[in-house]
Tab-separated table of C-alpha atoms in Angstrom:
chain	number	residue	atom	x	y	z
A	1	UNK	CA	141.167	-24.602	-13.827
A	2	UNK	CA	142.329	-26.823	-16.755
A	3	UNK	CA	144.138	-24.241	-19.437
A	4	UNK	CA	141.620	-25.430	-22.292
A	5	UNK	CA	138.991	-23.944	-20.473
A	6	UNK	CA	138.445	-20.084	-20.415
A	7	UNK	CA	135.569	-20.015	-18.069
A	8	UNK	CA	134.475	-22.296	-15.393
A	9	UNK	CA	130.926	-22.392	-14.070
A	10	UNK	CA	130.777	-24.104	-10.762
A	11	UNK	CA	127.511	-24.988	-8.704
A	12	UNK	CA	126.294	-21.521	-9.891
A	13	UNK	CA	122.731	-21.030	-7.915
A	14	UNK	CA	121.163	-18.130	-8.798
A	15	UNK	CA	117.952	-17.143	-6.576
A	16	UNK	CA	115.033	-14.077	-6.969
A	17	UNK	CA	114.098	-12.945	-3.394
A	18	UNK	CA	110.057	-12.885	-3.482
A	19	UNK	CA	107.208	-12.554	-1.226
A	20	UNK	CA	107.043	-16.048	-0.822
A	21	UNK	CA	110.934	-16.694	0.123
A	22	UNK	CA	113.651	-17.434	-2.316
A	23	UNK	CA	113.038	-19.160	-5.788
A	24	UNK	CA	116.081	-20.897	-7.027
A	25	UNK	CA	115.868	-20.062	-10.670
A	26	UNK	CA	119.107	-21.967	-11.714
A	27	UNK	CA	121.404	-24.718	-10.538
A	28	UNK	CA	124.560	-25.469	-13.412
A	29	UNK	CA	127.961	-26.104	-13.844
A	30	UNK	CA	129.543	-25.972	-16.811
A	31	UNK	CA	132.900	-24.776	-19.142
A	32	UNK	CA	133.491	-22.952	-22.017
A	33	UNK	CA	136.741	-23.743	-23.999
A	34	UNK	CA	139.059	-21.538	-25.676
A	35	UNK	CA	137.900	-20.695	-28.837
A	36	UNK	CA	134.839	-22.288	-28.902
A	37	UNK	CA	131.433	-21.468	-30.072
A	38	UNK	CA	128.990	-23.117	-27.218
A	39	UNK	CA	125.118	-23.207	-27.895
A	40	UNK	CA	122.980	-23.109	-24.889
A	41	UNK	CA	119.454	-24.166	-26.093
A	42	UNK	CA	116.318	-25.637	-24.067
A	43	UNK	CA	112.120	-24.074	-24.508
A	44	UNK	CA	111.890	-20.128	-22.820
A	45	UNK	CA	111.766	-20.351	-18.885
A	46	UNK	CA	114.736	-22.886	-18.968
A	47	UNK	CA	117.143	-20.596	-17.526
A	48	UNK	CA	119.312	-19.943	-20.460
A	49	UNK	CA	119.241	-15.924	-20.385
A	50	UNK	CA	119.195	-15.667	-16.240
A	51	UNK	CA	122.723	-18.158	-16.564
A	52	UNK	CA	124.111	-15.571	-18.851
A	53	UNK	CA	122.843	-12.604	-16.616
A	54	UNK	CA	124.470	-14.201	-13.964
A	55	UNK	CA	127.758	-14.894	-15.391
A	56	UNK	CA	128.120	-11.167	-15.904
A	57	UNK	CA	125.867	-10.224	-12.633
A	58	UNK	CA	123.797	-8.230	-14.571
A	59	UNK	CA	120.897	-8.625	-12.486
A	60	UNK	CA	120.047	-6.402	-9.669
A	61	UNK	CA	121.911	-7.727	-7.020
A	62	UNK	CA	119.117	-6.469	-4.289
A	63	UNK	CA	116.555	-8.702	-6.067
A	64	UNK	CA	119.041	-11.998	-6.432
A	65	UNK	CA	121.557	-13.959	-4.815
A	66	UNK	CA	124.333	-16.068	-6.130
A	67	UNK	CA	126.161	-18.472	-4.224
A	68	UNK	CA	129.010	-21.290	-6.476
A	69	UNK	CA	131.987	-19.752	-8.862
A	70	UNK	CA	132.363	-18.480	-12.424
A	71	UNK	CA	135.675	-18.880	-12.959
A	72	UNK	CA	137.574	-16.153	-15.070
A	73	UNK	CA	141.384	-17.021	-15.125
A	74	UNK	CA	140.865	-18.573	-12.087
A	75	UNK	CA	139.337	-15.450	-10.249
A	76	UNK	CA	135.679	-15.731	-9.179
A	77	UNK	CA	133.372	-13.161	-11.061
A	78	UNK	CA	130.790	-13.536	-7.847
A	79	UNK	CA	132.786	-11.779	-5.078
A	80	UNK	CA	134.325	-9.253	-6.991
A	81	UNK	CA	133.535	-5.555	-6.027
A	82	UNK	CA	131.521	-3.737	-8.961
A	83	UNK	CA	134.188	-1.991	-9.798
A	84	UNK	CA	136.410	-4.585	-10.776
A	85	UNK	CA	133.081	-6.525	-12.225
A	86	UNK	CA	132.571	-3.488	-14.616
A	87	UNK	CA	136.076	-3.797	-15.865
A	88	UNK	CA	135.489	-7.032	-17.010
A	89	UNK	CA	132.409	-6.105	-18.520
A	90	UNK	CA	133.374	-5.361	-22.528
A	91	UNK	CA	136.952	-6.159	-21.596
A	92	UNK	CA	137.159	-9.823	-21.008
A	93	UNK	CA	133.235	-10.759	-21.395
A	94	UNK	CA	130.930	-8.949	-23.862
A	95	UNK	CA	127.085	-9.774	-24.585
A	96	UNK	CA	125.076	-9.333	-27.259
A	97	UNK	CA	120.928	-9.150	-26.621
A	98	UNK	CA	118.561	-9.982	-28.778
A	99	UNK	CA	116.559	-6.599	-29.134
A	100	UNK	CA	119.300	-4.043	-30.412
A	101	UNK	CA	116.992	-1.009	-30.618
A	102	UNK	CA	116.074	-1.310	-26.957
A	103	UNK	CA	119.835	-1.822	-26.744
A	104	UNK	CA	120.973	1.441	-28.637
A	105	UNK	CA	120.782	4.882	-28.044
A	106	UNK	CA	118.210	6.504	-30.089
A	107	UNK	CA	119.287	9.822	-29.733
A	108	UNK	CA	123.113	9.202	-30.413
A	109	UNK	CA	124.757	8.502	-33.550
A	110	UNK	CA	126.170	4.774	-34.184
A	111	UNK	CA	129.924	6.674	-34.229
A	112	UNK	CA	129.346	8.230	-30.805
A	113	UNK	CA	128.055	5.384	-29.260
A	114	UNK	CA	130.954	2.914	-30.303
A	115	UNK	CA	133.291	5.655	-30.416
A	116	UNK	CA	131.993	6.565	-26.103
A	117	UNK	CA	132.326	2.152	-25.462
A	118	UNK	CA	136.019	2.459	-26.558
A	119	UNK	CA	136.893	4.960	-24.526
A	120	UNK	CA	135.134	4.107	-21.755
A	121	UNK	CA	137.583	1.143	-21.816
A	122	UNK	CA	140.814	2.123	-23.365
A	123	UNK	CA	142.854	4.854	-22.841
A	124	UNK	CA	143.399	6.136	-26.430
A	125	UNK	CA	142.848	9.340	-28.555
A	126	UNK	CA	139.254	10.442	-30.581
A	127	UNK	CA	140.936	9.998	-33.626
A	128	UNK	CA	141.936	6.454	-33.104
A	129	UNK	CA	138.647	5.660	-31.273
A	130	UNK	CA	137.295	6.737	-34.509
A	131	UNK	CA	139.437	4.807	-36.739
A	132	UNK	CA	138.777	1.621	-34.468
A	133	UNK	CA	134.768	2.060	-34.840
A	134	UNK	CA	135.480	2.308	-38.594
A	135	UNK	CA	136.690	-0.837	-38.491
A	136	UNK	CA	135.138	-2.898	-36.586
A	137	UNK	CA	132.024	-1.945	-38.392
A	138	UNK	CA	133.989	-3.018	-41.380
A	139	UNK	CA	134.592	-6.451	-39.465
A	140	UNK	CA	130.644	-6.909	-38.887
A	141	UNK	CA	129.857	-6.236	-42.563
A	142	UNK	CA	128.244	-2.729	-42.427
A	143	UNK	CA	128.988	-1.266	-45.979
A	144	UNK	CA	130.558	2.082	-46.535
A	145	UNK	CA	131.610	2.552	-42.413
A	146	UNK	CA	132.898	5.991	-42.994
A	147	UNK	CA	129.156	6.983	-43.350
A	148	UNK	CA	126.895	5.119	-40.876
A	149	UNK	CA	129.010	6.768	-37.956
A	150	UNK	CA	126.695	9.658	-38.478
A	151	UNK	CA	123.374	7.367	-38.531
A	152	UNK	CA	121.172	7.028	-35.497
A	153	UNK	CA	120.117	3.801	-34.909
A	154	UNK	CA	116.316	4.501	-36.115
A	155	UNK	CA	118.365	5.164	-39.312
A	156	UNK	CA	119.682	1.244	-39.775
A	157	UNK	CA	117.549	-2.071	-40.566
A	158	UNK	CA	117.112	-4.460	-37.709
A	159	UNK	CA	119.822	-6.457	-39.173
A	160	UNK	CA	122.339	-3.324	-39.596
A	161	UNK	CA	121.671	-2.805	-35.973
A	162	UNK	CA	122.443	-6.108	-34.746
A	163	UNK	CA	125.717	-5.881	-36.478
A	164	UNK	CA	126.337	-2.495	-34.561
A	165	UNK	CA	125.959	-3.985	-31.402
A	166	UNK	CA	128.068	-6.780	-32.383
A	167	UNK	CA	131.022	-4.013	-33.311
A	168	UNK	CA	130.549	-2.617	-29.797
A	169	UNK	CA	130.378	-6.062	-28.145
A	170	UNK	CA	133.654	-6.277	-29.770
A	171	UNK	CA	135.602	-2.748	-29.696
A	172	UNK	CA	137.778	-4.381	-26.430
A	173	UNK	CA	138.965	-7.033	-27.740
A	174	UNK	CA	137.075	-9.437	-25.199
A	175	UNK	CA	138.335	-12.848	-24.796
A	176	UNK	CA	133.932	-14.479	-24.256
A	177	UNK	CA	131.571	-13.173	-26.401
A	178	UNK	CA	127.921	-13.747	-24.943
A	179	UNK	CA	125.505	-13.896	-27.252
A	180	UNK	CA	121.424	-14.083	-26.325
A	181	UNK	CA	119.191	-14.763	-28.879
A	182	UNK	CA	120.338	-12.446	-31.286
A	183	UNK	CA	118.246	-13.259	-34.621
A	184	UNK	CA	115.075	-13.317	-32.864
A	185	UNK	CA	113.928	-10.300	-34.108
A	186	UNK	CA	115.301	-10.705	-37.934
A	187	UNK	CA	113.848	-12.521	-40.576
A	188	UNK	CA	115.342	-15.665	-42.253
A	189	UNK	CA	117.876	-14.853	-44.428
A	190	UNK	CA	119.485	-11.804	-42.031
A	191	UNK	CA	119.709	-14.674	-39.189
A	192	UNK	CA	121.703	-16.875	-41.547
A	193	UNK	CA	123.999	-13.521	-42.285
A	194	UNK	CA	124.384	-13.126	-38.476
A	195	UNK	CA	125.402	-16.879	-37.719
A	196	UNK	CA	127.647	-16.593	-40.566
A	197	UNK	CA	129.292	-13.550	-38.829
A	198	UNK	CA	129.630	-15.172	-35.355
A	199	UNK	CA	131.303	-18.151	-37.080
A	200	UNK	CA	133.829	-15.587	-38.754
A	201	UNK	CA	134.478	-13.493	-35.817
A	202	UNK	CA	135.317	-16.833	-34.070
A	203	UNK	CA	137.622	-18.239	-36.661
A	204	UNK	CA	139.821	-14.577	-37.315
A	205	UNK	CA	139.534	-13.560	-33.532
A	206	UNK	CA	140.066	-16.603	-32.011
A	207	UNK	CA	136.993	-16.004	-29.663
A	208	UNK	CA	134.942	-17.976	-27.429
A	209	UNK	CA	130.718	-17.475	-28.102
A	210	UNK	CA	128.488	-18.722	-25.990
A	211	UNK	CA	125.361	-18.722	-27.909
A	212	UNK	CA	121.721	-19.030	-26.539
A	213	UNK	CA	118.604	-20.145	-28.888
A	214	UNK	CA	115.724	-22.261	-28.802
A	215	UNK	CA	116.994	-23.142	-32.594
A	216	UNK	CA	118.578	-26.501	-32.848
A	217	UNK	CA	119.354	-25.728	-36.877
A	218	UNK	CA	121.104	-22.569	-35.687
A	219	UNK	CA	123.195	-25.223	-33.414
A	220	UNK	CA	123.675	-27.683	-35.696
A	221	UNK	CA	125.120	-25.011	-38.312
A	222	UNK	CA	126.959	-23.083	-35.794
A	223	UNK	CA	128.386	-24.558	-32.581
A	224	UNK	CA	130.966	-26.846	-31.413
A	225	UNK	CA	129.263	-28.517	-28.480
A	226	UNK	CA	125.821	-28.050	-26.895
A	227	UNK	CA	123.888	-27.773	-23.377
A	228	UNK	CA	120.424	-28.491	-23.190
A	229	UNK	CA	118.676	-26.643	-20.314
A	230	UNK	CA	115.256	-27.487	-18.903
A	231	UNK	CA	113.714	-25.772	-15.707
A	232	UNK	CA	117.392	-23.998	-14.351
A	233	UNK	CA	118.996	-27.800	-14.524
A	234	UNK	CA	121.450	-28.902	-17.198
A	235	UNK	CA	119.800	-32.007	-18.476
A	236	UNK	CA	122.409	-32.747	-21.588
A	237	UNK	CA	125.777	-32.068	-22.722
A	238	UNK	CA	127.664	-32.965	-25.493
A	239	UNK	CA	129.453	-32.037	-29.008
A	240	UNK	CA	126.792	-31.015	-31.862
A	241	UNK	CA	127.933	-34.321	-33.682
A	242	UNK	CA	127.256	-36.648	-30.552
A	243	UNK	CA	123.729	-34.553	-29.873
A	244	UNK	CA	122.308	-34.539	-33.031
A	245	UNK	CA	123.484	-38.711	-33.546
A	246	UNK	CA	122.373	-40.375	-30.764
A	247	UNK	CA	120.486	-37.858	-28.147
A	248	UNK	CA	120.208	-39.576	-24.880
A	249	UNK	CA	117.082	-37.383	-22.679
A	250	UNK	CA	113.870	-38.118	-23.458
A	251	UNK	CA	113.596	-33.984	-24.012
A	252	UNK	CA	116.559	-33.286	-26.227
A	253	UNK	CA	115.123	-36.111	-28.349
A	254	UNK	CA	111.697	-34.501	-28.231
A	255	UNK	CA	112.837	-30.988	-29.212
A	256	UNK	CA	114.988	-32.872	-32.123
A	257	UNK	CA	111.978	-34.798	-33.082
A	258	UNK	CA	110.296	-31.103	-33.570
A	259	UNK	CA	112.498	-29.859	-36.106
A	260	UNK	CA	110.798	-28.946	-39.403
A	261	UNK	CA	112.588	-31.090	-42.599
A	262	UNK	CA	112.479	-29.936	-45.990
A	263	UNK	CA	111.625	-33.590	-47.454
A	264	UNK	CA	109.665	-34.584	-44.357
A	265	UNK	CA	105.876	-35.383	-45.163
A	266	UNK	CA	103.910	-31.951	-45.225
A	267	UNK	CA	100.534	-33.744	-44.350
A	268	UNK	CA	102.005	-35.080	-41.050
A	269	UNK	CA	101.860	-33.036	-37.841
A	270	UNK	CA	104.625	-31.527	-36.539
A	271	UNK	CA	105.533	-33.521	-33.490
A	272	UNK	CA	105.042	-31.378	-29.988
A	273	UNK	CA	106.139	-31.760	-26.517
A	274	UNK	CA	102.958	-31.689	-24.360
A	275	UNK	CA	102.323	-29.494	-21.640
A	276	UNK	CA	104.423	-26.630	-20.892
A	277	UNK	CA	107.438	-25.493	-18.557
A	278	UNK	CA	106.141	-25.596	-15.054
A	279	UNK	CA	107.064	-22.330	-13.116
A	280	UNK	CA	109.954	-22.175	-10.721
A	281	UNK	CA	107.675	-22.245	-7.431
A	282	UNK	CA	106.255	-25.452	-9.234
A	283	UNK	CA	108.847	-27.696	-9.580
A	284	UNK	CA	108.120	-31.575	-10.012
A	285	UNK	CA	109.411	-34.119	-7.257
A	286	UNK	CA	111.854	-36.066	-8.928
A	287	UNK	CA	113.337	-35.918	-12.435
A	288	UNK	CA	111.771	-31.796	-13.247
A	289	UNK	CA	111.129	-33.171	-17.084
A	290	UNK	CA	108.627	-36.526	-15.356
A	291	UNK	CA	105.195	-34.458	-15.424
A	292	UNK	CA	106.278	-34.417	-19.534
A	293	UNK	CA	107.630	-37.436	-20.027
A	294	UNK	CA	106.085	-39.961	-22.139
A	295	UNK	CA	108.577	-42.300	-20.630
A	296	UNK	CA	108.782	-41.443	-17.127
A	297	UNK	CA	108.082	-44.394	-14.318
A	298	UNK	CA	107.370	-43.871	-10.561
A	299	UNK	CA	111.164	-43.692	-9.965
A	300	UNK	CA	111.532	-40.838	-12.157
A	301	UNK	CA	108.744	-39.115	-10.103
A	302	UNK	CA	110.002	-39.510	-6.548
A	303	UNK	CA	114.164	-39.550	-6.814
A	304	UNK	CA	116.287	-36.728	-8.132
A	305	UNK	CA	118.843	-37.650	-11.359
A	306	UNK	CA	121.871	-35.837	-11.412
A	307	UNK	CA	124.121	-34.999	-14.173
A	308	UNK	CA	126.279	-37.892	-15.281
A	309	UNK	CA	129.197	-38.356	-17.504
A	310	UNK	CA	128.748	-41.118	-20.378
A	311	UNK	CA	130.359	-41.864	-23.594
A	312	UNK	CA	133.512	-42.408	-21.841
A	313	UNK	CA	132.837	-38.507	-20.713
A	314	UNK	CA	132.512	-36.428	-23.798
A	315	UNK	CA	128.768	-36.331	-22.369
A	316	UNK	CA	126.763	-35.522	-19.852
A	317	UNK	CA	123.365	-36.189	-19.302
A	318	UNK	CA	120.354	-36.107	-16.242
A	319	UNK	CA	118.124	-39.230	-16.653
A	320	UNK	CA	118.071	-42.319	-14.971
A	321	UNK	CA	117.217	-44.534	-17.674
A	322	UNK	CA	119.684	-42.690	-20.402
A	323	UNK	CA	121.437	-45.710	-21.477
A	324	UNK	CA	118.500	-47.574	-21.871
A	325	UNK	CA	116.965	-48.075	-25.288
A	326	UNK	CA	114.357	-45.616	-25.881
A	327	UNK	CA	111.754	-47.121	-28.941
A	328	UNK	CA	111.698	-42.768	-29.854
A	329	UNK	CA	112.853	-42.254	-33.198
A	330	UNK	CA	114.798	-39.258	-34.074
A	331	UNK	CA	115.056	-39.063	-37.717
């Protein structure tokens, strides 16, 4: 594995057994650097949250399968025993979900419950477990720490909460910080708090995020480089500069198109991406974005694209007619 890279997803195919057989819900490969924040973005039923499931085999292992690597200093996460796997869990890779309530112990204090993730972990006295939970709330921003270890959870805002389980995502130090959609239950201005605290843990700790949204002006302000997911596939990859500049898939340069602006003409519709995200026993022949596709030809309907480097390979992207000019403009 190169020694830029912390993590290494390779051919990971994740699968749900069903009454009807096996239904591949995701087929990627992809990396995440050293210290940097990655977005992961695409419409819900792309695939982003069951990718980030997988890499921590969160899901119940009787209902899925895996099969490919995800490389952690060059050991595979997918055929360790689940002892090992919950080791790394909090220690080297920590997530962060987007409903914290659902997340948090109602009937615990905030203290216990960062306090009891500590030393589930790390072999060290109450009194420093205590002193550690004091500040890493102090790291997230939660005013006066001393005194919210005694608050229960119903006790905090939805953005206090958030920040909690962003102190417990990172009481062990982990080296990958997973983060799935974690302002979608916040209003504007705590979501802009939030981002600005993943960009600050990043910068003093040094960590890697990997950050899934459906909000490209979250990505824009936030990450280093982007994936676009549609239907389990990868369909685009690239830095946020090279993304947001010249888009190459007819569906990141829909979903750009989308974006609200400020000094755009209020009278005009928004633009919309017709149809919706077929389901996973439904998958198109072909390119799975052609059924959508304002642009897509016969060829697109009947042969598979696969993921191709371009830009003299500081992108990726899945469409046959990429480097073609497409009359779609993005601005």
């Amino acid at each position: 594995m190169d020694s830029t890279n912390l993590l290494e997803v390779k051919n990971l195919k994740t699968s749900f057994h069903t009454e009807e057989g096996n239904v591949s819900a995701i087929d990627v490969s992809f990396r995440i650097k050293k210290g940097e924040i990655l977005g992961i973005v695409g419409e819900s039923g792309c695939g982003k949250s069951v990718t980030a499931q997988s890499i921590l085999r969160l899901l119940d292992e009787k209902a899925v399968s895996y099969e490919g690597e995800v490389l952690l200093n060059d050991v595979n996460l997918l055929t360790l025993p689940k002892k090992k796997m919950q080791k790394i869990h909090g220690n080297e890779i920590s997530m962060v979900f987007q409903d914290p309530l659902s997340s948090l112990n109602p009937a615990y204090t905030i203290g216990n419950q960062i306090i009891e993730t500590i030393r589930a972990h790390k072999k060290v006295s109450k009194k420093d477990a205590i002193e550690k939970s004091i500040e890493l709330l102090r790291l997230v921003g939660i005013p006066a720490p001393e005194a919210r270890l005694d608050d229960y959870p119903h006790q905090l805002s939805g953005g206090m909460r958030q920040r909690v389980m962003i102190a417990m995502a990172l009481a062990c130090e982990p080296k990958l910080l997973i983060a799935d959609e974690p302002t979608t239950a916040l209003d504007v201005t705590i979501q802009a708090q939030i981002m600005e605290l993943f960009i600050d843990i990043n910068k003093k700790l040094d960590m890697s995020i990997m950050l899934i949204t459906h909000d490209l002006g979250v990505v824009a302000e936030v990450c280093d480089r982007v994936i676009v997911m549609y239907l389990g596939q990868i369909i685009e990859e690239a830095t946020v500069k090279e993304l947001f500049k010249n888009p190459k898939h007819p569906y990141t340069k829909a979903l750009i198109k989308s974006i609200p602006h400020l000094d755009g003409d209020r009278l005009k519709d928004l633009q919309v991406i017709d149809g919706t995200v077929p389901t996973l026993t439904n998958i198109p022949n072909g390119c799975r974005f052609s059924n959508r596709c304002e642009f897509a030809t016969h060829h697109c309907k009947t042969k598979v694209p696969q993921l191709v480097d371009i830009n003299n390979k500081t992108a990726k992207v899945r469409c046959w007619y990429a480097e073609e000019t497409v009359s779609m403009e993005v601005n």
